[in-house]
Coordinates of C-alpha atoms in Angstrom, one line a residue:
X177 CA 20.2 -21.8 -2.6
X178 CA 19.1 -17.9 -1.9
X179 CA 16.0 -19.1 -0.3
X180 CA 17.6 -21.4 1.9
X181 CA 20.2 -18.7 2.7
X182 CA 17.9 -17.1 3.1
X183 CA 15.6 -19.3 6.0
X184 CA 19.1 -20.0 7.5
X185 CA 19.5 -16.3 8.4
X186 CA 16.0 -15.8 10.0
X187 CA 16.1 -19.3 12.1
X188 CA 20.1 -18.4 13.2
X189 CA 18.1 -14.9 14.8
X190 CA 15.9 -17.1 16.9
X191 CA 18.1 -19.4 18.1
X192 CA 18.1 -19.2 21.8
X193 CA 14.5 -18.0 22.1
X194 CA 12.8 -20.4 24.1
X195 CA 9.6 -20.7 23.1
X196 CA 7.9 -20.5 26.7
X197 CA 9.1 -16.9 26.6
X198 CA 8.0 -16.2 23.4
X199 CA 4.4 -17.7 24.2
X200 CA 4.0 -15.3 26.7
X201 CA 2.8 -12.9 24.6
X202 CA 2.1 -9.2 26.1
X203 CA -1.7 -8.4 26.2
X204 CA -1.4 -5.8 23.7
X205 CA -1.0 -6.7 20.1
X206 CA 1.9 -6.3 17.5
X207 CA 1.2 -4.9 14.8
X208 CA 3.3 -5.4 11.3
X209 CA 2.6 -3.6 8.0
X210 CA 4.3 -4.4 4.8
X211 CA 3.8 -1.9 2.0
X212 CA 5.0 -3.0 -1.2
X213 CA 6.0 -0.4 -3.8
X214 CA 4.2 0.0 -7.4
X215 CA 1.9 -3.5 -7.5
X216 CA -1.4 -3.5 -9.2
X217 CA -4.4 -4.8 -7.7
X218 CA -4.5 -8.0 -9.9
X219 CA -0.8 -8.8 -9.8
X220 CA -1.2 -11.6 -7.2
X221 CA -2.0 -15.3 -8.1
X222 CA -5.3 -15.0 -5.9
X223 CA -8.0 -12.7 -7.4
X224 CA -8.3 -9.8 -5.1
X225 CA -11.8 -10.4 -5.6
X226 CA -14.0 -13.9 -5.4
X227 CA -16.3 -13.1 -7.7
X228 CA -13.9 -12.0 -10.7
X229 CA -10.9 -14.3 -12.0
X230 CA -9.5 -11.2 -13.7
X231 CA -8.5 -9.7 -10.8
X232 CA -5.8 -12.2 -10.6
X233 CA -2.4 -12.6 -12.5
X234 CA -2.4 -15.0 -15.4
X235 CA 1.5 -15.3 -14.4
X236 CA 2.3 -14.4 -11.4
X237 CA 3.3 -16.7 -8.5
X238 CA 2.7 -15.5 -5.1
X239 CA 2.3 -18.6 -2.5
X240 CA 3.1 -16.7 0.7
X241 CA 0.5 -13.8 0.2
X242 CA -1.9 -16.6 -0.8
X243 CA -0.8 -17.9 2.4
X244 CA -1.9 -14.4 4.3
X245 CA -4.9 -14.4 2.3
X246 CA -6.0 -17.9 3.6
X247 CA -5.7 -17.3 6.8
X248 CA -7.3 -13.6 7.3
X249 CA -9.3 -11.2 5.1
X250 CA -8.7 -9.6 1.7
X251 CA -10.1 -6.6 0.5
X252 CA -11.6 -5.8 -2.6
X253 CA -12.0 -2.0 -3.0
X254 CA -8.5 -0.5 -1.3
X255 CA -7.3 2.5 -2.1
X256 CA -4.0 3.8 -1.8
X257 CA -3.5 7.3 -0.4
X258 CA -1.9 8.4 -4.1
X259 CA -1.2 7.0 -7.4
X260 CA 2.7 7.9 -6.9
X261 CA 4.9 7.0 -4.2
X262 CA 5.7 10.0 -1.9
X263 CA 2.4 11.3 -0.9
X264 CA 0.9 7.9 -0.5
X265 CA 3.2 7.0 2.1
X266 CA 3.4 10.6 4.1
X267 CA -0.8 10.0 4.3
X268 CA -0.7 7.0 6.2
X269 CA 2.1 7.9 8.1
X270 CA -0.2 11.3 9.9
X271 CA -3.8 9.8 8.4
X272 CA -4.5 12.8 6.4
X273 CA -5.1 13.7 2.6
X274 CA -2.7 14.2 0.0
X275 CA -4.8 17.0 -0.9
X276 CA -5.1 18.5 2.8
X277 CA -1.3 17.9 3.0
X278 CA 0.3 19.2 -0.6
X279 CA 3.0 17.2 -2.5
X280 CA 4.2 19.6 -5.0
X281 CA 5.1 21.5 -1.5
X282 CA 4.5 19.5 1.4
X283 CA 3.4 21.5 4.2
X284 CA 5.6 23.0 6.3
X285 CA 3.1 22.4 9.2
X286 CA 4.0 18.6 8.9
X287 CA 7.0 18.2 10.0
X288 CA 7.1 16.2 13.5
X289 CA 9.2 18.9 15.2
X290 CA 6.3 21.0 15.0
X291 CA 3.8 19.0 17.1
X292 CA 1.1 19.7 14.9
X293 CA 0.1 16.7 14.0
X294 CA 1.3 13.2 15.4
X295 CA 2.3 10.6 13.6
X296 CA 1.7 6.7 13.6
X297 CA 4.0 5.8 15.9
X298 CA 3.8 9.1 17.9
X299 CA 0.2 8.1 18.3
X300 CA 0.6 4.3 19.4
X301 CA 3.3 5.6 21.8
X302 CA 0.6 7.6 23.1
X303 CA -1.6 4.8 23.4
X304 CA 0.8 2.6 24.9
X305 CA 4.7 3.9 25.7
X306 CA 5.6 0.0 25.7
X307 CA 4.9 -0.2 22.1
X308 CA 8.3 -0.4 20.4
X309 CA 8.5 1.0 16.9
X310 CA 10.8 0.7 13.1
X311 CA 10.5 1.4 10.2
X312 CA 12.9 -0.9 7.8
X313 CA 13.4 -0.2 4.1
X314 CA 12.0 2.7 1.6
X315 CA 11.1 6.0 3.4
X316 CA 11.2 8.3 0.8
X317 CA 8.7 11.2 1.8
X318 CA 11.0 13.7 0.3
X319 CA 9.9 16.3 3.1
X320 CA 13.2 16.9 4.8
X321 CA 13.1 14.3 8.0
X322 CA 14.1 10.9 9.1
X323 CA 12.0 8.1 10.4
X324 CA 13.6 8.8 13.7
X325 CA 12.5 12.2 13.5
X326 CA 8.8 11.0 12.9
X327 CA 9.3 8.9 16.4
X328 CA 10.2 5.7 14.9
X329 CA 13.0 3.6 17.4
X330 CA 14.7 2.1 14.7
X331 CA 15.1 2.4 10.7
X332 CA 17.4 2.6 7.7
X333 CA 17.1 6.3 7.5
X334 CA 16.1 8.7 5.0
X335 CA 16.1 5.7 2.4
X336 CA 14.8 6.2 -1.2
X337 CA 14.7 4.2 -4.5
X338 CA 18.2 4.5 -4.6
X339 CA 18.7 2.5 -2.0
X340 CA 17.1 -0.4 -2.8
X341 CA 18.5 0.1 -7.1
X342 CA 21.9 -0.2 -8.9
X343 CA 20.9 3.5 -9.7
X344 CA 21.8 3.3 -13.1
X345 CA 20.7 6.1 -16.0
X346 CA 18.3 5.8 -18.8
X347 CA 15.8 3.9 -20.4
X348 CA 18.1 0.7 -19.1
X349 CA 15.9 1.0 -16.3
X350 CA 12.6 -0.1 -18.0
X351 CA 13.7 -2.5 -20.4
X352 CA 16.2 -4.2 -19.1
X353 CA 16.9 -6.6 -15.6
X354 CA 19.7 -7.3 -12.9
X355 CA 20.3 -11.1 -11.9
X356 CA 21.2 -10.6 -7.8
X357 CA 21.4 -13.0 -4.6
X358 CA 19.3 -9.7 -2.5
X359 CA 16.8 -8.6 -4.8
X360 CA 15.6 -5.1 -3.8
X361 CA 17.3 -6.1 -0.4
X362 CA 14.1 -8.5 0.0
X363 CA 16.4 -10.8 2.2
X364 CA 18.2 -8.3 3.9
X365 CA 14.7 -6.7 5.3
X366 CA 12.9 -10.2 6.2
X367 CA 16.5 -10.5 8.4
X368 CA 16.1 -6.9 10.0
X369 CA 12.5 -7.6 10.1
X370 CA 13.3 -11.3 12.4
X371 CA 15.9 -9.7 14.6
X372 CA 13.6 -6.7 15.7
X373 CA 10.6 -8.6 16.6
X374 CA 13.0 -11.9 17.8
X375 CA 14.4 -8.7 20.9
X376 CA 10.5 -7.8 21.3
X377 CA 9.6 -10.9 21.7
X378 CA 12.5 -11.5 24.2
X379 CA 11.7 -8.1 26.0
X380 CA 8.2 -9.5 25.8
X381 CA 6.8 -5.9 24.8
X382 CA 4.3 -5.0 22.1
X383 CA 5.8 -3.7 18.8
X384 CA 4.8 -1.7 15.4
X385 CA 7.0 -2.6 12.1
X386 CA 6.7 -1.4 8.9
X387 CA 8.3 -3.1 6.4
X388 CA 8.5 -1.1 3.3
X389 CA 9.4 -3.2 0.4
X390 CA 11.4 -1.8 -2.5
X391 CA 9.6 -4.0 -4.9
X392 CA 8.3 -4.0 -7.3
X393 CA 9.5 -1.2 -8.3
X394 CA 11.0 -0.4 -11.7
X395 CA 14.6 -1.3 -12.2
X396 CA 13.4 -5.0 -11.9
X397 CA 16.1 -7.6 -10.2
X398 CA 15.5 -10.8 -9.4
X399 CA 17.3 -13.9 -8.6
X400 CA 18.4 -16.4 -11.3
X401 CA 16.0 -19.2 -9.6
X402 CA 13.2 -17.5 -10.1
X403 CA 13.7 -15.8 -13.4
X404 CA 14.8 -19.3 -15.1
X405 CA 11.5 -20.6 -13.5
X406 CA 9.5 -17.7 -15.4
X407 CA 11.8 -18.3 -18.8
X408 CA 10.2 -21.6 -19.1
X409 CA 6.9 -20.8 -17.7
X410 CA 4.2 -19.8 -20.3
X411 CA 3.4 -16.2 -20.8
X412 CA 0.2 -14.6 -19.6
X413 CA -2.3 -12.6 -21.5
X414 CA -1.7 -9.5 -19.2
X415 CA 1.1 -10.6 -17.3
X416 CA 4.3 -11.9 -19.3
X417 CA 7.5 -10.6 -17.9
X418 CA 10.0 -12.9 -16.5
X419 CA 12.1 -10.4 -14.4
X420 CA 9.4 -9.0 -13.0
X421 CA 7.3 -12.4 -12.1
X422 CA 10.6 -13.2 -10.7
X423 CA 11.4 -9.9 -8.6
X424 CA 7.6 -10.7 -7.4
X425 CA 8.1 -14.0 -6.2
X426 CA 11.4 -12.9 -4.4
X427 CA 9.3 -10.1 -2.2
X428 CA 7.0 -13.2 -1.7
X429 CA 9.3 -15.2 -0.8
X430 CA 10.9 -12.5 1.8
X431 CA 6.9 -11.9 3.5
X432 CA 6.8 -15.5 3.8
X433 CA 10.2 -15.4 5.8
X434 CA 8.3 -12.9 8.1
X435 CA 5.4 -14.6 8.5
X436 CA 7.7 -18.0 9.4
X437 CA 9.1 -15.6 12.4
X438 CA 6.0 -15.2 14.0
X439 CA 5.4 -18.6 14.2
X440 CA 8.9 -19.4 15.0
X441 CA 8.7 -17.1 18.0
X442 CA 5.0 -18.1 18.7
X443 CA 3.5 -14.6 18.5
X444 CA 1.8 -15.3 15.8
X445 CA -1.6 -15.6 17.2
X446 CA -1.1 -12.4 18.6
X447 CA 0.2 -10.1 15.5
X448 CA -1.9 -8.2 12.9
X449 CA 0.0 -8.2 9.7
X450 CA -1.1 -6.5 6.7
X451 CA -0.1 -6.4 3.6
X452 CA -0.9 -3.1 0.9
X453 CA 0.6 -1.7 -1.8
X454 CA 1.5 2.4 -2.0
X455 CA 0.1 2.9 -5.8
X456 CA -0.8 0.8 -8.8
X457 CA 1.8 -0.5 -10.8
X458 CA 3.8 1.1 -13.4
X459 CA 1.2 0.2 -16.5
X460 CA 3.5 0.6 -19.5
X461 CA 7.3 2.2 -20.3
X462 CA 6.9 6.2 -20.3
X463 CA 6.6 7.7 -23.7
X464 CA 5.1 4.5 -25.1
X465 CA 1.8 6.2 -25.3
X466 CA -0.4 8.6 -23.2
X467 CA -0.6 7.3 -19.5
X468 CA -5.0 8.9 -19.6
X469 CA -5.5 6.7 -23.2
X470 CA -8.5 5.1 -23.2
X471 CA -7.8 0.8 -22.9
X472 CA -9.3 0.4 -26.5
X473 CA -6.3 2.4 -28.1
X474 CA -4.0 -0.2 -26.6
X475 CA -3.2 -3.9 -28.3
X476 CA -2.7 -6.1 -25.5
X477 CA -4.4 -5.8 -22.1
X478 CA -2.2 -4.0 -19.6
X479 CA -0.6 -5.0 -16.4
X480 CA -3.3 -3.5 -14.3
X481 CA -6.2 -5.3 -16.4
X482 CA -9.4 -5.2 -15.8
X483 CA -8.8 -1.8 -14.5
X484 CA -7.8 1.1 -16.3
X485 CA -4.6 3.1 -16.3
X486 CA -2.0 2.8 -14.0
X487 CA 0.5 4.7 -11.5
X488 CA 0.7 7.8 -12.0
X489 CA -3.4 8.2 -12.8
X490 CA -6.5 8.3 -10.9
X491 CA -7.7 6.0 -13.0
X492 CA -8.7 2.3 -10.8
X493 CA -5.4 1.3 -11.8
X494 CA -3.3 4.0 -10.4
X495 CA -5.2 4.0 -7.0
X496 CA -6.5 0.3 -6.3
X497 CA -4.4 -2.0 -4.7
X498 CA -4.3 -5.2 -2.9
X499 CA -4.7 -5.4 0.4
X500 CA -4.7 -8.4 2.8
X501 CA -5.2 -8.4 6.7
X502 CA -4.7 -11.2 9.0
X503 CA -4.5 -11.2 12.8
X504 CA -6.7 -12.1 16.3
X505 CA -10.2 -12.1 15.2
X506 CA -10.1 -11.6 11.5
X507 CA -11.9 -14.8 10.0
X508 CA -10.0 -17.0 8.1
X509 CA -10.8 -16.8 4.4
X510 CA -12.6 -13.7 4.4
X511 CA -13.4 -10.4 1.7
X512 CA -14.6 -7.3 2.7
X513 CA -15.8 -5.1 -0.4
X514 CA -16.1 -1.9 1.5
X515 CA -14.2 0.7 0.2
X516 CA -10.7 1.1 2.3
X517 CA -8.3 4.1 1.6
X518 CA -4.6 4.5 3.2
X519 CA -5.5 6.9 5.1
X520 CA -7.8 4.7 7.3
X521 CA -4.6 3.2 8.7
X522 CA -3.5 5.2 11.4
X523 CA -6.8 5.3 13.2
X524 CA -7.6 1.2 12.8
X525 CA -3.6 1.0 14.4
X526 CA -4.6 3.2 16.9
X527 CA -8.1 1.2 17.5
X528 CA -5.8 -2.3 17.6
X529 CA -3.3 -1.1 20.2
X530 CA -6.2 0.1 22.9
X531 CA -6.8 4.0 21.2
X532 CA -10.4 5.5 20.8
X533 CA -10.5 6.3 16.8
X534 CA -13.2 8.9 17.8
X535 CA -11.0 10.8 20.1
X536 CA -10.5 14.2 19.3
X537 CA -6.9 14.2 20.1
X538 CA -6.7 11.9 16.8
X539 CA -7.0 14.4 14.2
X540 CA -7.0 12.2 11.2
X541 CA -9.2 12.7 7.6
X542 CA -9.6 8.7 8.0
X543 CA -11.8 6.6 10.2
X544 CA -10.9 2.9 11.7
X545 CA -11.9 -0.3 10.4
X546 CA -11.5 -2.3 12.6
X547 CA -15.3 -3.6 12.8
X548 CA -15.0 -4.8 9.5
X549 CA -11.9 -6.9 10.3
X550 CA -14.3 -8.4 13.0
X551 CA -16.8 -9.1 10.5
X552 CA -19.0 -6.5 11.1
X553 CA -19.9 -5.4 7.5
X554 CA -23.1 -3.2 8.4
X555 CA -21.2 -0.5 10.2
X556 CA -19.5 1.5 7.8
X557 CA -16.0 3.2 8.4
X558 CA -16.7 6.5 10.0
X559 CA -14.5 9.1 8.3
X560 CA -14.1 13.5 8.8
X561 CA -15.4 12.8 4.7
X562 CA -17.4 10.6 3.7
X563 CA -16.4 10.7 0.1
X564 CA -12.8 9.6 -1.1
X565 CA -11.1 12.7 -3.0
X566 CA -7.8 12.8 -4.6
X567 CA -5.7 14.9 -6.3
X568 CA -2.7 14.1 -8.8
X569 CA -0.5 17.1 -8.6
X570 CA 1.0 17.5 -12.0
X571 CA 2.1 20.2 -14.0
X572 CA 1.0 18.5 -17.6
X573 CA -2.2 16.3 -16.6
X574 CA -3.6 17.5 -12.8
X575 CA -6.5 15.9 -12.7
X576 CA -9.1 15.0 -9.4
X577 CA -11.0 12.0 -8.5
X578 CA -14.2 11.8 -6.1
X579 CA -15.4 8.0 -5.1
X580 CA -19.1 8.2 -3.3
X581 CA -21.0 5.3 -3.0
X582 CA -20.7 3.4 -7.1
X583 CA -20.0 6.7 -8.7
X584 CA -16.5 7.9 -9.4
X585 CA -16.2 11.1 -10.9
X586 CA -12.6 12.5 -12.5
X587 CA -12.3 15.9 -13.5
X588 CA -8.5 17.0 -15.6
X589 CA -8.2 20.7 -14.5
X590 CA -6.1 21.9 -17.9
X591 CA -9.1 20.9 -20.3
X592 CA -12.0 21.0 -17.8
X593 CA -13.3 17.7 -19.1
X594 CA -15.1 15.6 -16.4
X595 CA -15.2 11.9 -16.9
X596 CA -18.4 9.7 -14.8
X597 CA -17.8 6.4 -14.2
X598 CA -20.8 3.5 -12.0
X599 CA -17.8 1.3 -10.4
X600 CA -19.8 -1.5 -9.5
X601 CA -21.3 -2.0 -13.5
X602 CA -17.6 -0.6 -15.2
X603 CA -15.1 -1.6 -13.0
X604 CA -12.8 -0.8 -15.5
X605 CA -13.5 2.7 -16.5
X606 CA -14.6 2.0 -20.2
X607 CA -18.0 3.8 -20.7
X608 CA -17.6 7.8 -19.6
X609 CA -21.5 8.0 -18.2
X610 CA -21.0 12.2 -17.4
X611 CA -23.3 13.4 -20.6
X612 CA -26.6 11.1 -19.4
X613 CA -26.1 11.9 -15.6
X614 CA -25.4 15.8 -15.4
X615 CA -27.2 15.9 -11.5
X616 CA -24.4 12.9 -10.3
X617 CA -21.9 15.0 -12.2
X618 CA -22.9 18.4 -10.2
X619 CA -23.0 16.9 -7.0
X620 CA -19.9 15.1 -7.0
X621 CA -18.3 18.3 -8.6
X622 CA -19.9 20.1 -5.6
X623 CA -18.3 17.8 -2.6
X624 CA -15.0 17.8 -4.5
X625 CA -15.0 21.4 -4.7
X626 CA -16.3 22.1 -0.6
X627 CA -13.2 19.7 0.0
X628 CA -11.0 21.4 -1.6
X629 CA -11.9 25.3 0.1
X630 CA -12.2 23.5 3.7
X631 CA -8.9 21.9 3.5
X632 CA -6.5 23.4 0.8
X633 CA -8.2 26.1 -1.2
X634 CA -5.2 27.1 -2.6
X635 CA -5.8 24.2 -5.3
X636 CA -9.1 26.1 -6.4
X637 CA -7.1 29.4 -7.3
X638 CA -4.5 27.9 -9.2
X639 CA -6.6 25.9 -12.1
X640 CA -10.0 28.6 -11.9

């Protein structure tokens, strides 16, 4: 009944559309991003790689993001911006670092009043001022300005968990679950989501939309449907939660209503739409053991299994998500495995919409990729930094993480303890490889540190 409520919604926006005028579609593309909040890489029901079944859910339902996956390109090395939500999201809205841009204290020299550096939509406004812009559901950069302010032409507003949560107290919030006809206001952003592009598509201008999803994150809601389906459904190994399955399969369901627009409206062919997460998912309840434990001192494996660790870490599982792209171009069916980090995003927008990634007026730490969406595997993405580095800014565990090439390195800068890790034979993070490689260990300890002094050497002085 929800579902259908819901489709009745989405088809009652587009009635009246003819779909002559919604054919003709304006030469630049739309472009629409979902980010969904807190899922691990191995959460959907397709593996987010071929080649390993692990890296899909044991549980899980996810038919509409199978759908997306179908009919465009997965990924199977993305990495979100951050393992927690706030600086994750304020990277791929300018395309820098968290590290260049601070979380503890985000920098002052951000704010889009200053002009010093534009955002996403700022940018494809420069590109192209036809290109209408929103941003619909979970904001939350905690930096002191609106969506609007950032240049968007429509939002929710300074919008935070809250928003999309019953906001209630305590350890409730883990353990227990909320049975609701608008989980995480799913349905209520695939209906903001049809009746922004359904007047684009009437106005027959280009448009940017960024759906960010409340889901999945932690209080879990869900609708009854689809937790009595996961009652009765038998558990998974790593995956066995009913209200969570269910609060997945809503978001699912909600993507799929988008996806149904574009077809609807017949702009379908010309829309990108990705799909990406903004950290791993939450691994375990806090204070049910040590979020940097090693996988062997748990029983059970975890909710980001095969990787290790979860939000909150630097660990694979706080910091590799799934990520799907489909759109104009992009082969139906297709996996990249080149590595992919959120702050690629602004520059492969800009690329789409008409812009030259290599101009200097785009001042971003990440490079586009669109040539990989196009199937062009041997040109790699050409970034300020060829190296991904992260930082976890946390007054009990800080801690660092360098990706080059296989090698990972993670270095905790309370204890001083460095951790080496070969990605493409430990996947998971299981066999600490730093004692019998100290030359990998010094070079990657070396780019980490020249990072740090070019672009926020203020991190250097306080853990030396």
């Amino acid at each position: 009944m929800i579902r259908t409520a819901l489709l009745l919604v989405v088809s009652t926006l587009l009635t009246g559309v003819p779909t002559e005028l919604c054919a003709q579609q304006p030469t630049l593309p739309n472009i629409v991003f979902i980010l969904a909040d807190d899922l691990g890489w191995s959460s959907l029901s397709i593996p987010m790689d071929k080649a390993d079944p692990q890296s899909a859910s044991d549980y899980h339902e996810t038919a509409n993001l199978d759908r997306l996956a179908a009919a465009g390109m997965r990924f199977s090395r993305t990495y979100a911006s951050a393992s927690i939500c706030s600086p994750s999201r304020r990277s791929i809205l300018f395309g820098h670092t968290p590290v260049r841009q601070g979380d503890e204290s985000f920098g002052a020299n951000y704010q889009p009043t200053t002009g010093n550096y534009p955002t996403l939509p700022q940018v494809l406004k420069g590109i192209d001022s036809r290109y209408q812009t929103a941003h619909f559901g979970k904001w939350d950069m905690r930096a002191g300005f609106s969506p609007e302010d950032a240049g968007y032409d429509e939002s929710d507003g300074d919008t935070g968990n809250k928003n999309g949560n019953f906001a209630i107290e305590g350890t409730d919030k883990w353990t227990d679950y909320f049975i609701t006809g608008d989980p995480k206001r799913a349905n209520t952003l695939a209906a903001r989501a049809a009746n922004f592009m359904t007047r684009q598509a009437k106005a027959g201008v280009p448009f940017f939309l960024q759906i960010s999803h409340y889901a999945t994150h932690i209080e879990k809601q869900t609708t009854a449907e689809s937790y009595k389906k996961y009652q009765k459904k038998p558990r998974g190994k790593k995956h066995d939660d009913p209200a969570f399955a269910g609060m997945l399969e809503d978001l699912d369901h909600s993507i799929g209503a988008v996806l149904d627009t574009l077809e609807r409206l017949g702009i379908d062919q010309n829309t990108y739409v990705f799909f990406m997460a903004d950290n791993g998912a939450t691994e375990f309840m806090p204070a049910v053991r040590n979020r940097l434990d090693h996988p062997s001192k748990f029983p059970k494996p975890m909710r980001n299994y095969p990787l290790r660790g979860g939000k909150w870490t630097l660990y694979e599982g706080g910091i590799r998500v799934p990520f799907l792209v489909m759109g104009p171009g992009i082969e139906a069916g297709s996996q990249c495995d080149a590595p992919i980090v959120g702050w690629d995003l602004l520059a492969t927008f800009a690329e789409l919409a008409g812009g030259n990634p290599a101009s200097s007026n785009l001042d971003t730490d990440g490079g586009s990729f669109v040539s990989l969406l196009r199937g062009e595997t041997g040109k790699p993405v050409a970034r300020t930094n060829n190296a991904l580095i992260f930082h976890r800014y946390n007054d009990g565990y800080p801690h660092s993480a360098v990706i080059s090439g296989d090698y990972k390195l993670l270095k905790f800068w309370k204890s001083g303890k460095v951790e080496l890790y070969n990605l493409k034979e430990d996947r998971g993070e299981t066999h600490n490889i730093a004692d019998k490689n100290p030359g990998k260990v010094k070079e990657l300890e070396a780019e980490m540190t020249a990072y740090f002094q070019k672009v926020n050497p203020e991190l250097l002085t306080r853990y030396q």
